[in-house]
Tab-separated table of C-alpha atoms and ligand atoms in Angstrom:
chain	number	residue	atom	x	y	z
A	565	MET	CA	-18.598	-28.004	10.599
A	566	PRO	CA	-18.788	-24.168	10.514
A	567	VAL	CA	-17.533	-22.497	7.358
A	568	TYR	CA	-14.972	-20.132	8.932
A	569	SER	CA	-14.111	-18.492	5.620
A	570	MET	CA	-17.569	-16.933	5.365
A	571	ARG	CA	-16.410	-14.447	8.022
A	572	ASP	CA	-14.200	-12.993	5.334
A	573	PHE	CA	-17.055	-12.695	2.852
A	574	ASP	CA	-17.561	-8.934	2.741
A	575	ASP	CA	-20.314	-8.450	0.167
A	576	HIS	CA	-17.977	-9.651	-2.561
A	577	GLU	CA	-19.690	-9.180	-5.901
A	578	GLN	CA	-18.637	-12.517	-7.352
A	579	VAL	CA	-16.482	-15.474	-6.354
A	580	VAL	CA	-15.637	-17.956	-9.107
A	581	PHE	CA	-14.310	-21.488	-8.493
A	582	CYS	CA	-12.490	-22.854	-11.530
A	583	ARG	CA	-11.217	-26.257	-12.614
A	584	ASP	CA	-9.316	-27.581	-15.607
A	585	PRO	CA	-8.741	-31.293	-14.901
A	586	ALA	CA	-6.408	-31.722	-17.879
A	587	SER	CA	-3.828	-29.313	-16.412
A	588	GLY	CA	-4.717	-29.743	-12.738
A	589	LEU	CA	-5.811	-26.087	-12.538
A	590	LYS	CA	-7.773	-25.261	-9.411
A	591	ALA	CA	-8.323	-21.550	-8.994
A	592	ILE	CA	-10.544	-19.123	-7.137
A	593	ILE	CA	-11.221	-15.639	-8.503
A	594	ALA	CA	-12.694	-13.176	-6.014
A	595	ILE	CA	-14.189	-9.974	-7.386
A	596	HIS	CA	-14.749	-7.766	-4.373
A	597	ASN	CA	-15.936	-4.480	-5.834
A	598	THR	CA	-16.235	-2.990	-9.324
A	599	VAL	CA	-17.884	0.325	-8.405
A	600	ARG	CA	-14.837	2.396	-9.432
A	601	GLY	CA	-13.911	0.204	-12.414
A	602	PRO	CA	-12.909	-3.337	-13.361
A	603	ALA	CA	-11.508	-5.384	-10.484
A	604	LEU	CA	-7.712	-5.335	-10.754
A	605	GLY	CA	-5.470	-7.642	-8.735
A	606	GLY	CA	-2.675	-10.140	-9.079
A	607	CYS	CA	-2.853	-13.899	-9.419
A	608	ARG	CA	-1.160	-15.695	-6.516
A	609	MET	CA	0.000	-19.274	-7.048
A	610	TRP	CA	0.613	-21.021	-3.749
A	611	ASP	CA	0.544	-24.538	-2.353
A	612	TYR	CA	-2.330	-23.834	0.069
A	613	GLY	CA	-2.919	-26.456	2.761
A	614	THR	CA	-6.666	-26.534	2.070
A	615	GLU	CA	-9.104	-25.041	-0.419
A	616	GLU	CA	-10.561	-23.081	2.470
A	617	ASP	CA	-7.172	-21.405	3.106
A	618	ALA	CA	-7.116	-20.433	-0.557
A	619	LEU	CA	-10.641	-19.025	-0.383
A	620	VAL	CA	-9.867	-16.961	2.734
A	621	ASP	CA	-6.749	-15.555	1.040
A	622	ALA	CA	-8.690	-14.650	-2.119
A	623	LEU	CA	-11.500	-12.997	-0.130
A	624	ARG	CA	-9.138	-10.953	2.079
A	625	LEU	CA	-6.697	-9.967	-0.632
A	626	SER	CA	-9.436	-8.888	-3.046
A	627	ARG	CA	-11.004	-6.641	-0.411
A	628	GLY	CA	-7.584	-5.105	0.273
A	629	MET	CA	-7.202	-4.437	-3.452
A	630	THR	CA	-10.456	-2.451	-3.502
A	631	TYR	CA	-9.109	-0.118	-0.802
A	632	LYS	CA	-5.666	0.053	-2.363
A	633	ALA	CA	-7.012	1.004	-5.805
A	634	ALA	CA	-9.430	3.596	-4.377
A	635	LEU	CA	-6.710	5.269	-2.289
A	636	ALA	CA	-4.339	5.281	-5.248
A	637	GLY	CA	-7.024	7.126	-7.218
A	638	LEU	CA	-7.250	4.391	-9.860
A	639	ALA	CA	-10.385	3.873	-11.911
A	640	CYS	CA	-10.306	0.247	-10.811
A	641	GLY	CA	-11.994	-1.937	-8.260
A	642	GLY	CA	-10.512	-4.788	-6.288
A	643	GLY	CA	-10.103	-8.444	-7.143
A	644	LYS	CA	-7.648	-11.262	-6.670
A	645	ALA	CA	-7.117	-14.730	-8.073
A	646	VAL	CA	-5.436	-17.651	-6.376
A	647	ILE	CA	-4.216	-20.785	-8.122
A	648	ILE	CA	-3.857	-23.728	-5.746
A	649	GLY	CA	-0.597	-25.589	-6.315
A	650	ASP	CA	3.174	-25.466	-6.190
A	651	PRO	CA	4.331	-23.014	-8.864
A	652	SER	CA	7.691	-24.779	-9.224
A	653	SER	CA	6.143	-28.086	-10.289
A	654	MET	CA	2.593	-27.393	-11.506
A	655	LYS	CA	2.964	-24.356	-13.734
A	656	THR	CA	2.540	-25.368	-17.380
A	657	GLU	CA	1.468	-23.622	-20.575
A	658	ARG	CA	-1.828	-25.533	-20.490
A	659	LEU	CA	-2.528	-24.474	-16.893
A	660	LEU	CA	-1.765	-20.787	-17.552
A	661	ARG	CA	-3.803	-20.770	-20.760
A	662	ALA	CA	-6.694	-22.541	-19.036
A	663	TYR	CA	-6.526	-19.816	-16.391
A	664	GLY	CA	-6.499	-17.147	-19.138
A	665	ASN	CA	-9.501	-18.762	-20.752
A	666	ILE	CA	-11.487	-18.456	-17.524
A	667	ILE	CA	-10.404	-14.818	-17.059
A	668	ASP	CA	-11.642	-14.161	-20.591
A	669	SER	CA	-15.058	-15.614	-19.767
A	670	LEU	CA	-15.486	-12.868	-17.131
A	671	GLY	CA	-15.559	-10.323	-19.955
A	672	GLY	CA	-13.265	-7.735	-18.334
A	673	ARG	CA	-14.886	-7.604	-14.895
A	674	TYR	CA	-11.542	-8.865	-13.534
A	675	ILE	CA	-8.087	-7.919	-14.864
A	676	THR	CA	-5.340	-10.260	-13.744
A	677	ALA	CA	-1.615	-9.579	-13.185
A	678	GLU	CA	1.406	-11.203	-11.541
A	679	ASP	CA	1.745	-11.794	-7.805
A	680	VAL	CA	3.584	-14.195	-5.485
A	681	GLY	CA	4.229	-17.399	-7.473
A	682	THR	CA	3.565	-15.875	-10.895
A	683	THR	CA	5.740	-13.698	-13.145
A	684	PRO	CA	5.364	-11.207	-15.998
A	685	ALA	CA	6.373	-14.073	-18.342
A	686	ASP	CA	3.442	-16.138	-17.009
A	687	MET	CA	1.139	-13.215	-17.757
A	688	ALA	CA	2.413	-13.227	-21.338
A	689	MET	CA	1.243	-16.851	-21.549
A	690	VAL	CA	-2.126	-15.924	-20.020
A	691	SER	CA	-2.441	-13.154	-22.640
A	692	ARG	CA	-2.619	-15.812	-25.390
A	693	GLU	CA	-6.159	-16.454	-24.179
A	694	THR	CA	-7.373	-13.095	-22.973
A	695	GLN	CA	-6.855	-9.345	-23.286
A	696	TRP	CA	-7.808	-8.899	-19.612
A	697	VAL	CA	-4.275	-9.209	-18.300
A	698	ALA	CA	-1.733	-6.579	-17.220
A	699	GLY	CA	1.857	-6.567	-15.965
A	700	LEU	CA	3.314	-8.158	-19.123
A	701	PRO	CA	7.125	-8.252	-19.518
A	702	SER	CA	8.735	-4.945	-20.477
A	703	GLU	CA	10.233	-6.623	-23.606
A	704	LEU	CA	6.627	-7.034	-24.789
A	705	GLY	CA	5.778	-3.408	-24.068
A	706	GLY	CA	4.240	-4.202	-20.676
A	707	SER	CA	4.933	-2.709	-17.245
A	708	GLY	CA	7.264	-5.603	-16.223
A	709	ASP	CA	8.515	-6.235	-12.673
A	710	PRO	CA	6.505	-3.936	-10.348
A	711	SER	CA	9.085	-3.948	-7.516
A	712	PRO	CA	11.043	-0.785	-8.461
A	713	ALA	CA	7.711	1.044	-8.799
A	714	THR	CA	6.673	-0.180	-5.368
A	715	ALA	CA	9.976	1.044	-3.897
A	716	ARG	CA	9.476	4.431	-5.563
A	717	GLY	CA	6.036	4.644	-3.929
A	718	VAL	CA	7.464	3.751	-0.502
A	719	MET	CA	9.948	6.632	-0.892
A	720	ASN	CA	7.066	8.987	-1.676
A	721	ALA	CA	5.195	7.756	1.386
A	722	MET	CA	8.311	8.350	3.527
A	723	ARG	CA	8.482	11.907	2.220
A	724	ALA	CA	4.849	12.520	3.225
A	725	VAL	CA	5.539	11.152	6.695
A	726	ALA	CA	8.717	13.263	7.038
A	727	GLU	CA	6.765	16.380	6.084
A	728	HIS	CA	4.034	15.495	8.595
A	729	LEU	CA	6.447	14.807	11.457
A	730	TRP	CA	9.373	17.096	10.822
A	731	GLY	CA	8.000	19.824	8.530
A	732	SER	CA	10.178	18.902	5.542
A	733	ASP	CA	9.990	16.004	3.087
A	734	GLU	CA	13.785	15.794	3.024
A	735	LEU	CA	15.068	12.298	3.914
A	736	SER	CA	18.800	13.019	3.882
A	737	GLY	CA	20.343	12.592	7.316
A	738	ARG	CA	17.522	10.240	8.408
A	739	THR	CA	18.120	6.637	9.473
A	740	VAL	CA	15.820	3.942	8.105
A	741	ALA	CA	15.730	0.326	9.343
A	742	VAL	CA	14.694	-1.973	6.483
A	743	GLN	CA	13.399	-5.459	7.321
A	744	GLY	CA	13.889	-7.596	4.211
A	745	VAL	CA	16.059	-6.594	1.266
A	746	GLY	CA	14.460	-8.603	-1.512
A	747	LYS	CA	13.149	-7.065	-4.732
A	748	VAL	CA	11.449	-4.062	-3.098
A	749	GLY	CA	13.704	-3.670	-0.038
A	750	SER	CA	16.948	-3.613	-2.043
A	751	SER	CA	15.548	-1.045	-4.487
A	752	LEU	CA	14.368	1.039	-1.524
A	753	VAL	CA	17.816	0.931	0.113
A	754	ALA	CA	19.380	2.095	-3.159
A	755	ARG	CA	16.982	5.053	-3.323
A	756	LEU	CA	17.462	5.961	0.336
A	757	THR	CA	21.253	5.877	-0.023
A	758	LYS	CA	21.063	8.079	-3.100
A	759	THR	CA	19.028	10.641	-1.204
A	760	GLY	CA	21.512	10.728	1.703
A	761	ALA	CA	19.711	8.582	4.286
A	762	ALA	CA	21.520	5.937	6.348
A	763	THR	CA	20.146	2.382	6.301
A	764	VAL	CA	20.234	-0.491	8.778
A	765	ILE	CA	19.115	-3.777	7.210
A	766	THR	CA	18.340	-7.396	7.946
A	767	ASP	CA	17.304	-10.427	5.890
A	768	VAL	CA	16.994	-14.189	6.440
A	769	ASP	CA	19.133	-14.420	3.330
A	770	GLN	CA	22.496	-13.368	4.821
A	771	ILE	CA	24.180	-13.270	1.431
A	772	ALA	CA	21.551	-10.878	0.065
A	773	ALA	CA	21.941	-8.639	3.123
A	774	GLU	CA	25.738	-8.563	2.807
A	775	ARG	CA	25.485	-7.806	-0.923
A	776	VAL	CA	23.124	-4.861	-0.356
A	777	ALA	CA	25.304	-3.610	2.532
A	778	ALA	CA	28.467	-3.747	0.422
A	779	GLU	CA	26.783	-1.836	-2.378
A	780	HIS	CA	25.094	0.862	-0.296
A	781	GLY	CA	27.093	1.073	2.930
A	782	SER	CA	24.214	-0.226	5.093
A	783	GLU	CA	24.732	-1.641	8.563
A	784	VAL	CA	23.570	-5.271	8.842
A	785	VAL	CA	21.862	-6.460	12.038
A	786	GLY	CA	20.327	-9.779	13.112
A	787	LEU	CA	16.754	-10.790	12.262
A	788	ASP	CA	15.396	-10.050	15.713
A	789	GLU	CA	17.677	-7.076	16.397
A	790	ILE	CA	15.986	-4.982	13.697
A	791	TYR	CA	13.116	-4.224	16.127
A	792	ASP	CA	15.540	-2.554	18.584
A	793	VAL	CA	17.298	-0.284	16.089
A	794	ASP	CA	17.270	3.378	17.044
A	795	CYS	CA	16.009	4.965	13.819
A	796	ASP	CA	13.672	7.568	12.342
A	797	ILE	CA	11.659	5.138	10.188
A	798	PHE	CA	11.168	1.383	10.480
A	799	SER	CA	10.346	-0.145	7.087
A	800	PRO	CA	8.874	-3.665	7.001
A	801	CYS	CA	9.623	-5.077	3.525
A	802	ALA	CA	9.514	-8.823	4.203
A	803	LEU	CA	6.431	-10.669	5.394
A	804	GLY	CA	3.153	-9.628	7.017
A	805	ALA	CA	2.252	-9.366	10.732
A	806	SER	CA	5.683	-8.077	11.811
A	807	LEU	CA	3.923	-5.374	13.876
A	808	ASN	CA	2.349	-7.143	16.820
A	809	GLU	CA	2.031	-7.066	20.612
A	810	ARG	CA	5.536	-8.517	21.027
A	811	THR	CA	7.401	-6.261	18.589
A	812	ILE	CA	5.626	-2.892	18.994
A	813	PRO	CA	6.840	-2.283	22.589
A	814	ARG	CA	10.436	-2.722	21.365
A	815	LEU	CA	10.392	-0.294	18.438
A	816	ARG	CA	12.578	2.816	18.719
A	817	CYS	CA	11.389	4.733	15.673
A	818	ALA	CA	9.188	7.763	15.013
A	819	ALA	CA	7.320	6.204	12.073
A	820	ILE	CA	6.610	2.997	10.160
A	821	VAL	CA	6.563	3.106	6.371
A	822	GLY	CA	7.088	-0.160	4.500
A	823	ALA	CA	6.112	-2.289	1.520
A	824	ALA	CA	5.032	-5.527	3.196
A	825	ASN	CA	1.344	-6.428	2.929
A	826	ASN	CA	-0.720	-6.779	6.128
A	827	GLN	CA	1.973	-5.441	8.467
A	828	LEU	CA	-0.397	-5.207	11.439
A	829	ALA	CA	-1.051	-8.603	13.046
A	830	THR	CA	-4.440	-7.302	14.274
A	831	ASP	CA	-6.416	-4.053	13.950
A	832	GLU	CA	-5.634	-3.323	17.639
A	833	ASP	CA	-1.970	-2.991	16.709
A	834	ALA	CA	-2.789	0.314	14.989
A	835	ASP	CA	-3.920	1.620	18.397
A	836	ARG	CA	-0.846	0.115	20.091
A	837	LEU	CA	1.298	2.199	17.746
A	838	VAL	CA	-0.690	5.358	18.516
A	839	ALA	CA	-0.172	4.674	22.236
A	840	ARG	CA	3.585	4.484	21.616
A	841	ASP	CA	3.445	7.736	19.610
A	842	ILE	CA	4.695	5.958	16.485
A	843	LEU	CA	3.172	7.196	13.229
A	844	TYR	CA	2.007	4.273	11.080
A	845	ALA	CA	1.540	4.891	7.358
A	846	PRO	CA	-0.996	2.215	6.278
A	847	ASP	CA	0.635	-0.476	4.137
A	848	PHE	CA	-2.056	-0.518	1.460
A	849	VAL	CA	-1.482	3.185	0.741
A	850	VAL	CA	2.308	2.970	0.962
A	851	ASN	CA	2.818	-0.099	-1.254
A	852	ALA	CA	0.442	0.846	-4.090
A	853	GLY	CA	3.272	1.764	-6.500
A	854	GLY	CA	3.300	-1.709	-8.034
A	855	ILE	CA	-0.409	-1.842	-8.768
A	856	ILE	CA	-0.391	1.753	-10.031
A	857	ASN	CA	2.382	0.732	-12.434
A	858	VAL	CA	0.339	-2.264	-13.570
A	859	ALA	CA	-2.827	-0.150	-13.950
A	860	VAL	CA	-1.001	2.446	-16.044
A	861	GLY	CA	0.158	-0.447	-18.248
A	862	ILE	CA	-3.366	-1.566	-19.150
A	863	GLY	CA	-3.495	-0.896	-22.880
A	864	SER	CA	-0.050	0.582	-23.432
A	865	TYR	CA	2.615	1.331	-20.817
A	866	ASP	CA	4.209	4.752	-20.463
A	867	VAL	CA	7.008	5.009	-17.931
A	868	ARG	CA	6.643	8.762	-17.337
A	869	ARG	CA	2.887	8.525	-16.819
A	870	ALA	CA	3.504	5.701	-14.345
A	871	ALA	CA	6.128	7.704	-12.412
A	872	THR	CA	3.781	10.697	-12.099
A	873	ALA	CA	0.947	8.488	-10.874
A	874	ILE	CA	3.226	6.762	-8.331
A	875	ASP	CA	4.516	10.093	-7.028
A	876	ASN	CA	0.919	10.914	-6.074
A	877	ILE	CA	1.335	8.426	-3.216
A	878	GLN	CA	2.928	11.314	-1.317
A	879	ILE	CA	-0.380	13.216	-1.552
A	880	ALA	CA	-2.428	10.092	-0.739
A	881	VAL	CA	-0.447	9.466	2.460
A	882	SER	CA	-0.666	13.148	3.459
A	883	ASP	CA	-4.463	13.022	2.975
A	884	VAL	CA	-4.783	9.921	5.144
A	885	LEU	CA	-2.657	11.440	7.924
A	886	ALA	CA	-4.666	14.675	7.786
A	887	THR	CA	-7.928	12.683	7.991
A	888	ALA	CA	-6.580	10.760	10.996
A	889	ASP	CA	-5.775	14.044	12.745
A	890	GLU	CA	-9.103	15.630	11.801
A	891	TYR	CA	-11.226	12.777	13.173
A	892	GLY	CA	-8.900	11.684	15.986
A	893	ILE	CA	-8.642	8.156	14.586
A	894	ASN	CA	-5.615	6.020	13.811
A	895	PRO	CA	-4.195	6.217	10.244
A	896	HIS	CA	-5.296	2.666	9.411
A	897	ARG	CA	-8.938	3.539	10.132
A	898	ALA	CA	-8.510	6.867	8.375
A	899	ALA	CA	-7.294	5.099	5.218
A	900	VAL	CA	-10.278	2.731	5.219
A	901	ARG	CA	-12.579	5.712	5.732
A	902	VAL	CA	-11.080	7.692	2.830
A	903	ALA	CA	-11.300	4.629	0.551
A	904	GLU	CA	-14.921	3.877	1.489
A	905	GLU	CA	-15.917	7.505	0.935
A	906	ARG	CA	-14.384	7.421	-2.556
A	907	ILE	CA	-16.204	4.195	-3.403
A	908	ASP	CA	-19.502	5.463	-1.988
A	909	ARG	CA	-19.288	8.647	-4.042
A	910	ILE	CA	-19.011	6.695	-7.290
A	911	GLY	CA	-21.539	4.129	-6.097
A	912	THR	CA	-24.144	6.868	-5.856
A	913	LEU	CA	-23.330	7.935	-9.420
A	914	HIS	CA	-24.036	4.444	-10.740
A	915	ARG	CA	-27.273	4.254	-8.798
A	916	HIS	CA	-28.505	7.433	-10.524
A	917	ARG	CA	-27.500	5.997	-13.888
A	918	GLY	CA	-29.481	2.857	-13.056
A	919	LEU	CA	-32.518	4.981	-12.154
A	920	ARG	CA	-32.303	6.884	-15.442
A	921	ARG	CA	-32.173	3.599	-17.343
A	922	ALA	CA	-35.188	2.336	-15.441
A	923	GLN	CA	-37.289	5.400	-16.319
B	2035	NAD	P1	10.913	-10.667	-1.977
B	2035	NAD	O1	10.540	-12.092	-1.736
B	2035	NAD	O2	11.732	-10.319	-3.172
B	2035	NAD	O3	11.685	-10.086	-0.696
B	2035	NAD	C1	11.354	-10.384	0.611
B	2035	NAD	C2	12.660	-10.495	1.387
B	2035	NAD	O4	12.367	-10.638	2.771
B	2035	NAD	C3	13.505	-11.708	0.969
B	2035	NAD	O5	14.821	-11.285	0.691
B	2035	NAD	C4	13.420	-12.612	2.193
B	2035	NAD	O6	14.610	-13.382	2.373
B	2035	NAD	C5	13.230	-11.614	3.305
B	2035	NAD	N1	12.620	-12.137	4.535
B	2035	NAD	C6	11.672	-13.084	4.676
B	2035	NAD	N2	11.364	-13.241	5.975
B	2035	NAD	C7	12.123	-12.369	6.671
B	2035	NAD	C8	12.248	-12.040	8.045
B	2035	NAD	N3	11.525	-12.652	8.966
B	2035	NAD	N4	13.123	-11.070	8.394
B	2035	NAD	C9	13.865	-10.432	7.469
B	2035	NAD	N5	13.794	-10.711	6.151
B	2035	NAD	C10	12.931	-11.664	5.747
B	2035	NAD	O7	9.539	-9.856	-1.964
B	2035	NAD	P2	9.277	-8.384	-2.480
B	2035	NAD	O8	8.684	-8.451	-3.841
B	2035	NAD	O9	10.469	-7.546	-2.232
B	2035	NAD	O10	8.088	-7.933	-1.508
B	2035	NAD	C11	8.342	-7.588	-0.155
B	2035	NAD	C12	7.020	-7.352	0.553
B	2035	NAD	O11	6.327	-6.287	-0.088
B	2035	NAD	C13	6.056	-8.539	0.533
B	2035	NAD	O12	5.317	-8.542	1.720
B	2035	NAD	C14	5.140	-8.232	-0.636
B	2035	NAD	O13	3.880	-8.846	-0.488
B	2035	NAD	C15	5.038	-6.734	-0.505
B	2035	NAD	N6	4.710	-6.059	-1.768
B	2035	NAD	C16	5.512	-6.206	-2.848
B	2035	NAD	C17	5.198	-5.566	-4.036
B	2035	NAD	C18	6.087	-5.693	-5.247
B	2035	NAD	O14	5.931	-4.891	-6.178
B	2035	NAD	N7	7.013	-6.639	-5.280
B	2035	NAD	C19	4.046	-4.750	-4.112
B	2035	NAD	C20	3.246	-4.590	-2.988
B	2035	NAD	C21	3.584	-5.260	-1.810
């Protein structure tokens, strides 16, 4: 049988398979690239159908983290860990500490943090075994829940897009359609309302949508209707792949700026958006606020330093859009290009250092 997951193996530096039979821990840690610094990335706990699904997720997500960290200007590389299992039934102190023990054995090449299925409190447990963990609860002096930071970054990205399209980074008077009002989406709606933008929202959780609407005066539409909303910016903040060959022809927006990971179903969808004259701000630049917040919290967390670093997302998005214009490529490709250039520049530096050592 062919090993399909090897297609996703992109010169990853190290992939570690871990077991702790006593706790049932089965984890995969993928270190994609450490050229710019230690690999930083969350730990996802998920009931994967197969170990191969888990491996593919770890390989893809860790590569994405390399690009995200480089574009955010962090002195970090990209990595990701996945724990195979249902977080609601399998998460125990032993399992989290066994995981921490393995992270510790990597000696700082990988720094873990929370992700889907894990929480800042879990990271506090992991920290009993290793110092190589970030995103601890704010009560313990850590950076805490990254969602408000992610929403702040999405706002900055929207400002860059507004400046690019309309010559001013002002968002008041604009209409934004937000798909998914969970932790990030609801915080984003609050910020947009405060700045004078109108919001149209949807969520599978009707109660959550109604609550956000009551608080911020948003209009609520159906799950499928969100694609037809006449708006300035469409903001995917739910799941991935919401931009695809079925939805893109329906969109009635000038730009897409959202928090969801992997918004494009395929790379061709970036070209489909160009063909429709819709400006797409690449998700891994837009949603970096959370990881920037976590990175700032390595060592000791400072909220003002974090805010300044997150606000730089406005510059990062502007740079990507300018690169896309300069080379006549879509913004997704432009973002990958900018990230690879930044990694290559540092890579050369390390090669010289290696040569000096060899002499
Ligand atoms: P969340 O689970 O709190 O919120 C997601 C919301 O989307 C939920 O309210 C859910 O009911 C809703 N939803 C699910 N499917 C939907 C659909 N088809 N249509 C409309 N709504 C739907 O998650 P979150 O932390 O707010 O993250 C949102 C997205 O942003 C995710 O894709 C996540 O990976 C990404 N992201 C989050 C962070 C962060 O800091 N939390 C950082 C980077 C990226």
